[in-house]
Amino acid sequence: MKARSDELQIFVSVIECGSISAAAEQVGQTPSAVSRTLSRLEAKLDTTLINRTTRRMDLTEEGKYFFEQAKAILAQMDELEERLSSRQKKPAGRLRINAAVPFMLHGIVPYIAEFRRLYPDIQLELNSDDVIIDLLEQSTDIAIRIGALADSTLHARSLGCTPLHILASPDYLEQHGTPTTVAELADHTLLGFTQTETLNHWPLRHVEGDRWLIQPGIAASSGETVRQLALEGQGICCLSNFMTAADIDAGRLVPVLETFNSGYRQPIHAVFYRNSQLALRIQCFLDFIQAKLARYAC
């Protein structure tokens, strides 16, 4: 059996206080309980640490060596606790974040400089995937997910939600005309997705409902690829506000069919494992990015 830290503490207290009774008062135990702890510790180590009589206590050679080592171990434990406490007051350490490429480029990267100024002791590791990853397998602290969450054992925090826009470049609309009804989309090249079927349901009201299933003329696996295709005048797309707001403001992309838009908002969540108190570096990032995303939220 191995010695425990509380046994080391009691042993050191006995030596430093000079008696079992004084040590018992210091650690808040009875003298008999302290004596039993010493006996148990010696049994575990299979050696005598203290020669005890009714009048005095003397450390054996083994006891002297063990006393110095126990003090060093307890000092290291105190230092570790102080450092952990300090980290709780001042966020520090490595923070691994995973997000799909579009969100990483438009929802995180533009704010990294400010985040680093606020929290210089956090080392960021940014990874991008357009598929859902296993957080444990990928050693990820936070994953950002867009859209409705499937049932999961993960903890999730809402970061807001973002509108969807039907968009095209001015060049495309000049060459092919601007659709004025949902049905007219059939006469246009539509830019959609290859894998996530729900992303090919556009939030458009029509006689049969408020979602319009498109048949993409060009399909891509990444929203950023769809955005670039739209900017190049290759067709009409449906993309989130967080990745197109700057394009709309600059006139690079133009909203179409706005009167038919159902107003659906995509939820944005941060998902993470939480076995105990959430690390301060994770809390700080979630608070920071949620405030930044407020401009895109509903």
PDB file of C-alpha atoms in Angstrom:
ATOM      1  CA  MET A   1       0.000   0.000   0.000  1.00  0.00           C
ATOM      2  CA  LYS A   2       1.138   3.541  -0.741  1.00  0.00           C
ATOM      3  CA  ALA A   3       1.387   6.392   1.728  1.00  0.00           C
ATOM      4  CA  ARG A   4      -1.259   9.089   1.390  1.00  0.00           C
ATOM      5  CA  SER A   5      -0.701  12.823   1.518  1.00  0.00           C
ATOM      6  CA  ASP A   6      -2.721  13.160   4.734  1.00  0.00           C
ATOM      7  CA  GLU A   7      -0.465  10.578   6.389  1.00  0.00           C
ATOM      8  CA  LEU A   8       2.599  12.504   5.271  1.00  0.00           C
ATOM      9  CA  GLN A   9       1.097  15.697   6.674  1.00  0.00           C
ATOM     10  CA  ILE A  10       0.409  14.120  10.059  1.00  0.00           C
ATOM     11  CA  PHE A  11       3.901  12.619  10.206  1.00  0.00           C
ATOM     12  CA  VAL A  12       5.541  15.970   9.436  1.00  0.00           C
ATOM     13  CA  SER A  13       3.258  17.735  11.961  1.00  0.00           C
ATOM     14  CA  VAL A  14       4.285  15.305  14.711  1.00  0.00           C
ATOM     15  CA  ILE A  15       7.975  15.961  14.072  1.00  0.00           C
ATOM     16  CA  GLU A  16       7.599  19.721  13.759  1.00  0.00           C
ATOM     17  CA  CYS A  17       5.334  20.020  16.827  1.00  0.00           C
ATOM     18  CA  GLY A  18       7.522  17.714  18.943  1.00  0.00           C
ATOM     19  CA  SER A  19       4.716  15.539  20.270  1.00  0.00           C
ATOM     20  CA  ILE A  20       1.701  13.540  19.205  1.00  0.00           C
ATOM     21  CA  SER A  21      -0.651  15.578  21.393  1.00  0.00           C
ATOM     22  CA  ALA A  22       0.544  18.895  19.968  1.00  0.00           C
ATOM     23  CA  ALA A  23       0.282  17.555  16.410  1.00  0.00           C
ATOM     24  CA  ALA A  24      -3.202  16.205  17.130  1.00  0.00           C
ATOM     25  CA  GLU A  25      -4.334  19.664  18.205  1.00  0.00           C
ATOM     26  CA  GLN A  26      -2.822  21.217  15.078  1.00  0.00           C
ATOM     27  CA  VAL A  27      -4.493  18.799  12.627  1.00  0.00           C
ATOM     28  CA  GLY A  28      -7.778  18.615  14.532  1.00  0.00           C
ATOM     29  CA  GLN A  29      -7.636  14.949  15.481  1.00  0.00           C
ATOM     30  CA  THR A  30      -7.358  12.984  18.705  1.00  0.00           C
ATOM     31  CA  PRO A  31      -3.914  11.833  19.877  1.00  0.00           C
ATOM     32  CA  SER A  32      -4.983   8.217  19.496  1.00  0.00           C
ATOM     33  CA  ALA A  33      -6.000   8.838  15.846  1.00  0.00           C
ATOM     34  CA  VAL A  34      -2.632  10.471  15.141  1.00  0.00           C
ATOM     35  CA  SER A  35      -0.814   7.574  16.783  1.00  0.00           C
ATOM     36  CA  ARG A  36      -2.748   5.071  14.676  1.00  0.00           C
ATOM     37  CA  THR A  37      -1.855   7.033  11.519  1.00  0.00           C
ATOM     38  CA  LEU A  38       1.851   6.863  12.387  1.00  0.00           C
ATOM     39  CA  SER A  39       1.624   3.128  13.008  1.00  0.00           C
ATOM     40  CA  ARG A  40      -0.233   2.619   9.736  1.00  0.00           C
ATOM     41  CA  LEU A  41       2.353   4.653   7.838  1.00  0.00           C
ATOM     42  CA  GLU A  42       5.236   2.631   9.304  1.00  0.00           C
ATOM     43  CA  ALA A  43       3.423  -0.587   8.419  1.00  0.00           C
ATOM     44  CA  LYS A  44       2.988   0.554   4.839  1.00  0.00           C
ATOM     45  CA  LEU A  45       6.662   1.476   4.580  1.00  0.00           C
ATOM     46  CA  ASP A  46       7.749  -1.637   6.499  1.00  0.00           C
ATOM     47  CA  THR A  47      10.146   0.395   8.619  1.00  0.00           C
ATOM     48  CA  THR A  48      10.313   2.269  11.909  1.00  0.00           C
ATOM     49  CA  LEU A  49      10.270   6.033  11.476  1.00  0.00           C
ATOM     50  CA  ILE A  50      10.095   7.161  15.112  1.00  0.00           C
ATOM     51  CA  ASN A  51      11.389   5.536  18.278  1.00  0.00           C
ATOM     52  CA  ARG A  52       8.709   6.457  20.805  1.00  0.00           C
ATOM     53  CA  THR A  53       8.835   6.298  24.575  1.00  0.00           C
ATOM     54  CA  THR A  54       6.612   7.840  27.218  1.00  0.00           C
ATOM     55  CA  ARG A  55       9.055  10.729  27.543  1.00  0.00           C
ATOM     56  CA  ARG A  56      10.449  11.428  24.069  1.00  0.00           C
ATOM     57  CA  MET A  57      10.416  10.706  20.349  1.00  0.00           C
ATOM     58  CA  ASP A  58      13.507  10.198  18.219  1.00  0.00           C
ATOM     59  CA  LEU A  59      13.643   9.872  14.457  1.00  0.00           C
ATOM     60  CA  THR A  60      15.411   6.823  13.095  1.00  0.00           C
ATOM     61  CA  GLU A  61      17.788   7.235  10.165  1.00  0.00           C
ATOM     62  CA  GLU A  62      14.963   6.139   7.886  1.00  0.00           C
ATOM     63  CA  GLY A  63      12.671   8.573   9.657  1.00  0.00           C
ATOM     64  CA  LYS A  64      15.073  11.480   9.100  1.00  0.00           C
ATOM     65  CA  TYR A  65      15.287  10.711   5.383  1.00  0.00           C
ATOM     66  CA  PHE A  66      11.529  10.247   5.103  1.00  0.00           C
ATOM     67  CA  PHE A  67      10.883  13.493   6.996  1.00  0.00           C
ATOM     68  CA  GLU A  68      12.943  15.553   4.526  1.00  0.00           C
ATOM     69  CA  GLN A  69      11.342  13.880   1.516  1.00  0.00           C
ATOM     70  CA  ALA A  70       7.831  14.229   2.952  1.00  0.00           C
ATOM     71  CA  LYS A  71       8.374  17.955   3.559  1.00  0.00           C
ATOM     72  CA  ALA A  72       9.541  18.375  -0.046  1.00  0.00           C
ATOM     73  CA  ILE A  73       6.537  16.485  -1.396  1.00  0.00           C
ATOM     74  CA  LEU A  74       4.091  18.517   0.683  1.00  0.00           C
ATOM     75  CA  ALA A  75       5.777  21.752  -0.422  1.00  0.00           C
ATOM     76  CA  GLN A  76       5.411  20.695  -4.064  1.00  0.00           C
ATOM     77  CA  MET A  77       1.735  19.941  -3.490  1.00  0.00           C
ATOM     78  CA  ASP A  78       1.216  23.376  -1.909  1.00  0.00           C
ATOM     79  CA  GLU A  79       2.963  25.028  -4.854  1.00  0.00           C
ATOM     80  CA  LEU A  80       0.810  23.077  -7.308  1.00  0.00           C
ATOM     81  CA  GLU A  81      -2.370  24.134  -5.524  1.00  0.00           C
ATOM     82  CA  GLU A  82      -1.216  27.761  -5.540  1.00  0.00           C
ATOM     83  CA  ARG A  83      -0.502  27.599  -9.263  1.00  0.00           C
ATOM     84  CA  LEU A  84      -3.882  26.039  -9.976  1.00  0.00           C
ATOM     85  CA  SER A  85      -5.553  28.699  -7.854  1.00  0.00           C
ATOM     86  CA  SER A  86      -3.641  31.372  -9.758  1.00  0.00           C
ATOM     87  CA  ARG A  87      -4.761  29.878 -13.078  1.00  0.00           C
ATOM     88  CA  GLN A  88      -8.339  30.067 -11.883  1.00  0.00           C
ATOM     89  CA  LYS A  89      -7.862  33.799 -11.278  1.00  0.00           C
ATOM     90  CA  LYS A  90      -5.819  34.412 -14.439  1.00  0.00           C
ATOM     91  CA  PRO A  91      -6.825  32.262 -17.437  1.00  0.00           C
ATOM     92  CA  ALA A  92      -3.888  30.323 -18.806  1.00  0.00           C
ATOM     93  CA  GLY A  93      -3.010  27.160 -20.673  1.00  0.00           C
ATOM     94  CA  ARG A  94      -3.735  25.609 -24.051  1.00  0.00           C
ATOM     95  CA  LEU A  95      -7.226  26.003 -25.496  1.00  0.00           C
ATOM     96  CA  ARG A  96      -8.121  23.755 -28.428  1.00  0.00           C
ATOM     97  CA  ILE A  97     -11.048  24.978 -30.548  1.00  0.00           C
ATOM     98  CA  ASN A  98     -12.653  23.177 -33.456  1.00  0.00           C
ATOM     99  CA  ALA A  99     -15.099  24.672 -35.960  1.00  0.00           C
ATOM    100  CA  ALA A 100     -16.149  24.309 -39.556  1.00  0.00           C
ATOM    101  CA  VAL A 101     -14.017  26.348 -41.948  1.00  0.00           C
ATOM    102  CA  PRO A 102     -16.616  29.117 -42.552  1.00  0.00           C
ATOM    103  CA  PHE A 103     -17.178  29.763 -38.861  1.00  0.00           C
ATOM    104  CA  MET A 104     -13.473  29.602 -38.099  1.00  0.00           C
ATOM    105  CA  LEU A 105     -12.688  32.163 -40.822  1.00  0.00           C
ATOM    106  CA  HIS A 106     -15.598  34.552 -40.204  1.00  0.00           C
ATOM    107  CA  GLY A 107     -16.714  33.931 -36.624  1.00  0.00           C
ATOM    108  CA  ILE A 108     -13.428  33.394 -34.787  1.00  0.00           C
ATOM    109  CA  VAL A 109     -10.322  34.500 -36.690  1.00  0.00           C
ATOM    110  CA  PRO A 110     -11.367  38.200 -36.961  1.00  0.00           C
ATOM    111  CA  TYR A 111     -11.461  38.431 -33.153  1.00  0.00           C
ATOM    112  CA  ILE A 112      -8.315  36.486 -32.257  1.00  0.00           C
ATOM    113  CA  ALA A 113      -6.099  39.585 -31.967  1.00  0.00           C
ATOM    114  CA  GLU A 114      -8.411  41.150 -29.384  1.00  0.00           C
ATOM    115  CA  PHE A 115      -8.762  37.877 -27.486  1.00  0.00           C
ATOM    116  CA  ARG A 116      -4.976  37.508 -27.331  1.00  0.00           C
ATOM    117  CA  ARG A 117      -4.632  41.037 -25.973  1.00  0.00           C
ATOM    118  CA  LEU A 118      -7.126  40.268 -23.239  1.00  0.00           C
ATOM    119  CA  TYR A 119      -5.786  36.809 -22.383  1.00  0.00           C
ATOM    120  CA  PRO A 120      -2.098  36.607 -23.376  1.00  0.00           C
ATOM    121  CA  ASP A 121      -1.471  33.501 -21.242  1.00  0.00           C
ATOM    122  CA  ILE A 122      -3.951  31.351 -23.200  1.00  0.00           C
ATOM    123  CA  GLN A 123      -2.309  29.425 -26.037  1.00  0.00           C
ATOM    124  CA  LEU A 124      -4.849  28.900 -28.812  1.00  0.00           C
ATOM    125  CA  GLU A 125      -4.960  25.897 -31.100  1.00  0.00           C
ATOM    126  CA  LEU A 126      -7.482  26.342 -33.925  1.00  0.00           C
ATOM    127  CA  ASN A 127      -8.595  23.322 -35.952  1.00  0.00           C
ATOM    128  CA  SER A 128     -11.130  23.215 -38.773  1.00  0.00           C
ATOM    129  CA  ASP A 129     -13.371  20.361 -39.893  1.00  0.00           C
ATOM    130  CA  ASP A 130     -16.537  20.374 -41.953  1.00  0.00           C
ATOM    131  CA  VAL A 131     -17.684  17.155 -40.269  1.00  0.00           C
ATOM    132  CA  ILE A 132     -18.618  16.515 -36.638  1.00  0.00           C
ATOM    133  CA  ILE A 133     -15.607  15.315 -34.669  1.00  0.00           C
ATOM    134  CA  ASP A 134     -15.108  13.300 -31.505  1.00  0.00           C
ATOM    135  CA  LEU A 135     -13.910  15.823 -28.904  1.00  0.00           C
ATOM    136  CA  LEU A 136     -11.985  13.281 -26.852  1.00  0.00           C
ATOM    137  CA  GLU A 137     -10.362  11.633 -29.855  1.00  0.00           C
ATOM    138  CA  GLN A 138      -9.267  14.995 -31.248  1.00  0.00           C
ATOM    139  CA  SER A 139      -8.256  16.393 -27.813  1.00  0.00           C
ATOM    140  CA  THR A 140     -10.616  19.333 -28.318  1.00  0.00           C
ATOM    141  CA  ASP A 141     -11.826  21.644 -25.534  1.00  0.00           C
ATOM    142  CA  ILE A 142     -14.587  23.409 -27.492  1.00  0.00           C
ATOM    143  CA  ALA A 143     -16.325  22.605 -30.770  1.00  0.00           C
ATOM    144  CA  ILE A 144     -18.576  25.163 -32.460  1.00  0.00           C
ATOM    145  CA  ARG A 145     -21.578  23.647 -34.201  1.00  0.00           C
ATOM    146  CA  ILE A 146     -24.065  25.375 -36.464  1.00  0.00           C
ATOM    147  CA  GLY A 147     -27.656  24.146 -36.698  1.00  0.00           C
ATOM    148  CA  ALA A 148     -29.806  21.955 -34.491  1.00  0.00           C
ATOM    149  CA  LEU A 149     -27.867  19.674 -32.139  1.00  0.00           C
ATOM    150  CA  ALA A 150     -28.420  15.942 -32.168  1.00  0.00           C
ATOM    151  CA  ASP A 151     -28.907  14.185 -28.838  1.00  0.00           C
ATOM    152  CA  SER A 152     -25.523  14.051 -27.156  1.00  0.00           C
ATOM    153  CA  THR A 153     -23.759  13.394 -23.890  1.00  0.00           C
ATOM    154  CA  LEU A 154     -21.871  16.641 -24.452  1.00  0.00           C
ATOM    155  CA  HIS A 155     -22.646  19.857 -22.656  1.00  0.00           C
ATOM    156  CA  ALA A 156     -23.721  22.718 -24.916  1.00  0.00           C
ATOM    157  CA  ARG A 157     -23.910  26.464 -24.559  1.00  0.00           C
ATOM    158  CA  SER A 158     -25.893  28.615 -26.947  1.00  0.00           C
ATOM    159  CA  LEU A 159     -23.865  31.362 -28.585  1.00  0.00           C
ATOM    160  CA  GLY A 160     -26.897  32.856 -30.328  1.00  0.00           C
ATOM    161  CA  CYS A 161     -28.362  32.275 -33.743  1.00  0.00           C
ATOM    162  CA  THR A 162     -27.826  33.666 -37.202  1.00  0.00           C
ATOM    163  CA  PRO A 163     -30.240  34.481 -40.073  1.00  0.00           C
ATOM    164  CA  LEU A 164     -29.929  32.844 -43.472  1.00  0.00           C
ATOM    165  CA  HIS A 165     -29.847  34.971 -46.623  1.00  0.00           C
ATOM    166  CA  ILE A 166     -30.537  34.068 -50.219  1.00  0.00           C
ATOM    167  CA  LEU A 167     -27.719  35.800 -52.076  1.00  0.00           C
ATOM    168  CA  ALA A 168     -26.115  36.372 -55.442  1.00  0.00           C
ATOM    169  CA  SER A 169     -23.402  38.621 -56.801  1.00  0.00           C
ATOM    170  CA  PRO A 170     -24.363  41.771 -58.762  1.00  0.00           C
ATOM    171  CA  ASP A 171     -22.617  40.308 -61.831  1.00  0.00           C
ATOM    172  CA  TYR A 172     -24.706  37.148 -61.695  1.00  0.00           C
ATOM    173  CA  LEU A 173     -27.948  39.068 -61.335  1.00  0.00           C
ATOM    174  CA  GLU A 174     -26.999  41.408 -64.166  1.00  0.00           C
ATOM    175  CA  GLN A 175     -26.368  38.470 -66.480  1.00  0.00           C
ATOM    176  CA  HIS A 176     -29.208  36.174 -65.426  1.00  0.00           C
ATOM    177  CA  GLY A 177     -31.818  38.474 -63.907  1.00  0.00           C
ATOM    178  CA  THR A 178     -33.203  38.670 -60.385  1.00  0.00           C
ATOM    179  CA  PRO A 179     -35.835  36.079 -59.390  1.00  0.00           C
ATOM    180  CA  THR A 180     -39.041  37.653 -58.099  1.00  0.00           C
ATOM    181  CA  THR A 181     -40.789  34.449 -56.975  1.00  0.00           C
ATOM    182  CA  VAL A 182     -39.590  31.220 -55.407  1.00  0.00           C
ATOM    183  CA  ALA A 183     -40.673  29.261 -58.483  1.00  0.00           C
ATOM    184  CA  GLU A 184     -38.322  31.318 -60.658  1.00  0.00           C
ATOM    185  CA  LEU A 185     -35.348  29.765 -58.892  1.00  0.00           C
ATOM    186  CA  ALA A 186     -35.821  26.819 -61.253  1.00  0.00           C
ATOM    187  CA  ASP A 187     -34.428  29.039 -64.022  1.00  0.00           C
ATOM    188  CA  HIS A 188     -31.211  29.782 -62.119  1.00  0.00           C
ATOM    189  CA  THR A 189     -28.014  28.012 -61.101  1.00  0.00           C
ATOM    190  CA  LEU A 190     -28.309  27.227 -57.412  1.00  0.00           C
ATOM    191  CA  LEU A 191     -25.288  26.672 -55.188  1.00  0.00           C
ATOM    192  CA  GLY A 192     -25.818  24.003 -52.541  1.00  0.00           C
ATOM    193  CA  PHE A 193     -24.168  21.356 -50.402  1.00  0.00           C
ATOM    194  CA  THR A 194     -23.061  17.802 -51.070  1.00  0.00           C
ATOM    195  CA  GLN A 195     -23.470  16.178 -47.656  1.00  0.00           C
ATOM    196  CA  THR A 196     -25.772  17.939 -45.217  1.00  0.00           C
ATOM    197  CA  GLU A 197     -29.196  17.521 -46.761  1.00  0.00           C
ATOM    198  CA  THR A 198     -30.826  20.062 -44.442  1.00  0.00           C
ATOM    199  CA  LEU A 199     -28.592  22.811 -45.846  1.00  0.00           C
ATOM    200  CA  ASN A 200     -30.293  22.378 -49.213  1.00  0.00           C
ATOM    201  CA  HIS A 201     -33.627  23.372 -47.649  1.00  0.00           C
ATOM    202  CA  TRP A 202     -33.802  27.133 -48.056  1.00  0.00           C
ATOM    203  CA  PRO A 203     -35.973  29.259 -45.690  1.00  0.00           C
ATOM    204  CA  LEU A 204     -38.450  30.389 -48.345  1.00  0.00           C
ATOM    205  CA  ARG A 205     -42.213  30.581 -47.966  1.00  0.00           C
ATOM    206  CA  HIS A 206     -44.268  29.015 -50.747  1.00  0.00           C
ATOM    207  CA  VAL A 207     -47.680  27.424 -51.159  1.00  0.00           C
ATOM    208  CA  GLU A 208     -46.583  24.167 -49.529  1.00  0.00           C
ATOM    209  CA  GLY A 209     -44.637  25.507 -46.567  1.00  0.00           C
ATOM    210  CA  ASP A 210     -41.703  27.648 -45.474  1.00  0.00           C
ATOM    211  CA  ARG A 211     -38.774  25.483 -46.627  1.00  0.00           C
ATOM    212  CA  TRP A 212     -37.791  25.049 -50.258  1.00  0.00           C
ATOM    213  CA  LEU A 213     -35.726  22.012 -51.239  1.00  0.00           C
ATOM    214  CA  ILE A 214     -33.322  22.986 -54.005  1.00  0.00           C
ATOM    215  CA  GLN A 215     -31.520  20.928 -56.609  1.00  0.00           C
ATOM    216  CA  PRO A 216     -27.989  22.377 -56.703  1.00  0.00           C
ATOM    217  CA  GLY A 217     -26.459  23.140 -60.046  1.00  0.00           C
ATOM    218  CA  ILE A 218     -23.130  23.210 -58.226  1.00  0.00           C
ATOM    219  CA  ALA A 219     -22.686  21.452 -54.864  1.00  0.00           C
ATOM    220  CA  ALA A 220     -19.798  21.816 -52.420  1.00  0.00           C
ATOM    221  CA  SER A 221     -18.928  20.307 -49.050  1.00  0.00           C
ATOM    222  CA  SER A 222     -17.930  23.624 -47.438  1.00  0.00           C
ATOM    223  CA  GLY A 223     -19.887  26.810 -46.913  1.00  0.00           C
ATOM    224  CA  GLU A 224     -16.749  28.818 -47.678  1.00  0.00           C
ATOM    225  CA  THR A 225     -16.543  27.157 -51.095  1.00  0.00           C
ATOM    226  CA  VAL A 226     -20.192  28.047 -51.724  1.00  0.00           C
ATOM    227  CA  ARG A 227     -19.459  31.656 -50.699  1.00  0.00           C
ATOM    228  CA  GLN A 228     -16.517  31.914 -53.074  1.00  0.00           C
ATOM    229  CA  LEU A 229     -18.598  30.465 -55.922  1.00  0.00           C
ATOM    230  CA  ALA A 230     -21.292  33.067 -55.255  1.00  0.00           C
ATOM    231  CA  LEU A 231     -18.721  35.876 -55.178  1.00  0.00           C
ATOM    232  CA  GLU A 232     -17.426  34.639 -58.544  1.00  0.00           C
ATOM    233  CA  GLY A 233     -20.923  34.967 -60.022  1.00  0.00           C
ATOM    234  CA  GLN A 234     -21.551  31.246 -60.378  1.00  0.00           C
ATOM    235  CA  GLY A 235     -25.069  31.186 -58.953  1.00  0.00           C
ATOM    236  CA  ILE A 236     -27.492  31.910 -56.119  1.00  0.00           C
ATOM    237  CA  CYS A 237     -26.699  30.629 -52.624  1.00  0.00           C
ATOM    238  CA  CYS A 238     -28.165  30.428 -49.139  1.00  0.00           C
ATOM    239  CA  LEU A 239     -25.634  31.237 -46.406  1.00  0.00           C
ATOM    240  CA  SER A 240     -25.503  32.390 -42.800  1.00  0.00           C
ATOM    241  CA  ASN A 241     -25.266  36.042 -41.850  1.00  0.00           C
ATOM    242  CA  PHE A 242     -22.077  35.522 -39.827  1.00  0.00           C
ATOM    243  CA  MET A 243     -20.143  34.641 -42.993  1.00  0.00           C
ATOM    244  CA  THR A 244     -21.804  37.038 -45.443  1.00  0.00           C
ATOM    245  CA  ALA A 245     -22.578  40.219 -43.466  1.00  0.00           C
ATOM    246  CA  ALA A 246     -19.383  41.922 -44.663  1.00  0.00           C
ATOM    247  CA  ASP A 247     -20.101  40.882 -48.277  1.00  0.00           C
ATOM    248  CA  ILE A 248     -23.623  42.304 -48.072  1.00  0.00           C
ATOM    249  CA  ASP A 249     -22.400  45.563 -46.513  1.00  0.00           C
ATOM    250  CA  ALA A 250     -19.781  45.928 -49.243  1.00  0.00           C
ATOM    251  CA  GLY A 251     -22.222  45.089 -52.034  1.00  0.00           C
ATOM    252  CA  ARG A 252     -20.302  41.996 -53.108  1.00  0.00           C
ATOM    253  CA  LEU A 253     -23.417  39.887 -52.498  1.00  0.00           C
ATOM    254  CA  VAL A 254     -27.023  41.049 -52.832  1.00  0.00           C
ATOM    255  CA  PRO A 255     -30.019  39.549 -50.970  1.00  0.00           C
ATOM    256  CA  VAL A 256     -32.811  38.254 -53.202  1.00  0.00           C
ATOM    257  CA  LEU A 257     -36.354  37.043 -52.478  1.00  0.00           C
ATOM    258  CA  GLU A 258     -36.286  38.856 -49.117  1.00  0.00           C
ATOM    259  CA  THR A 259     -40.086  39.117 -48.958  1.00  0.00           C
ATOM    260  CA  PHE A 260     -40.294  35.318 -49.170  1.00  0.00           C
ATOM    261  CA  ASN A 261     -37.662  34.632 -46.503  1.00  0.00           C
ATOM    262  CA  SER A 262     -39.299  32.782 -43.593  1.00  0.00           C
ATOM    263  CA  GLY A 263     -36.891  34.347 -41.076  1.00  0.00           C
ATOM    264  CA  TYR A 264     -35.409  31.047 -39.902  1.00  0.00           C
ATOM    265  CA  ARG A 265     -32.296  31.449 -37.762  1.00  0.00           C
ATOM    266  CA  GLN A 266     -29.561  28.838 -37.460  1.00  0.00           C
ATOM    267  CA  PRO A 267     -28.610  28.157 -33.828  1.00  0.00           C
ATOM    268  CA  ILE A 268     -24.929  28.355 -32.908  1.00  0.00           C
ATOM    269  CA  HIS A 269     -23.675  26.214 -30.026  1.00  0.00           C
ATOM    270  CA  ALA A 270     -20.395  25.539 -28.300  1.00  0.00           C
ATOM    271  CA  VAL A 271     -20.164  21.926 -27.163  1.00  0.00           C
ATOM    272  CA  PHE A 272     -17.687  20.573 -24.635  1.00  0.00           C
ATOM    273  CA  TYR A 273     -17.121  17.897 -22.032  1.00  0.00           C
ATOM    274  CA  ARG A 274     -17.653  19.019 -18.473  1.00  0.00           C
ATOM    275  CA  ASN A 275     -16.744  16.565 -15.747  1.00  0.00           C
ATOM    276  CA  SER A 276     -16.417  19.225 -13.037  1.00  0.00           C
ATOM    277  CA  GLN A 277     -15.999  22.983 -12.867  1.00  0.00           C
ATOM    278  CA  LEU A 278     -15.429  24.413 -16.327  1.00  0.00           C
ATOM    279  CA  ALA A 279     -11.859  25.656 -16.787  1.00  0.00           C
ATOM    280  CA  LEU A 280     -11.598  29.432 -16.652  1.00  0.00           C
ATOM    281  CA  ARG A 281      -9.874  29.626 -20.065  1.00  0.00           C
ATOM    282  CA  ILE A 282     -12.923  27.909 -21.609  1.00  0.00           C
ATOM    283  CA  GLN A 283     -15.370  30.181 -19.790  1.00  0.00           C
ATOM    284  CA  CYS A 284     -13.457  33.265 -20.922  1.00  0.00           C
ATOM    285  CA  PHE A 285     -13.498  32.223 -24.568  1.00  0.00           C
ATOM    286  CA  LEU A 286     -17.210  31.361 -24.516  1.00  0.00           C
ATOM    287  CA  ASP A 287     -18.111  34.697 -22.918  1.00  0.00           C
ATOM    288  CA  PHE A 288     -15.879  36.569 -25.365  1.00  0.00           C
ATOM    289  CA  ILE A 289     -17.083  34.917 -28.567  1.00  0.00           C
ATOM    290  CA  GLN A 290     -20.742  35.077 -27.506  1.00  0.00           C
ATOM    291  CA  ALA A 291     -20.448  38.854 -27.131  1.00  0.00           C
ATOM    292  CA  LYS A 292     -18.806  39.106 -30.559  1.00  0.00           C
ATOM    293  CA  LEU A 293     -21.512  37.006 -32.199  1.00  0.00           C
ATOM    294  CA  ALA A 294     -24.270  39.198 -30.789  1.00  0.00           C
ATOM    295  CA  ARG A 295     -24.207  41.257 -34.003  1.00  0.00           C
ATOM    296  CA  TYR A 296     -25.271  38.135 -35.921  1.00  0.00           C
ATOM    297  CA  ALA A 297     -27.774  36.897 -33.341  1.00  0.00           C
ATOM    298  CA  CYS A 298     -31.523  37.076 -33.542  1.00  0.00           C
TER     299      CYS A 298
END
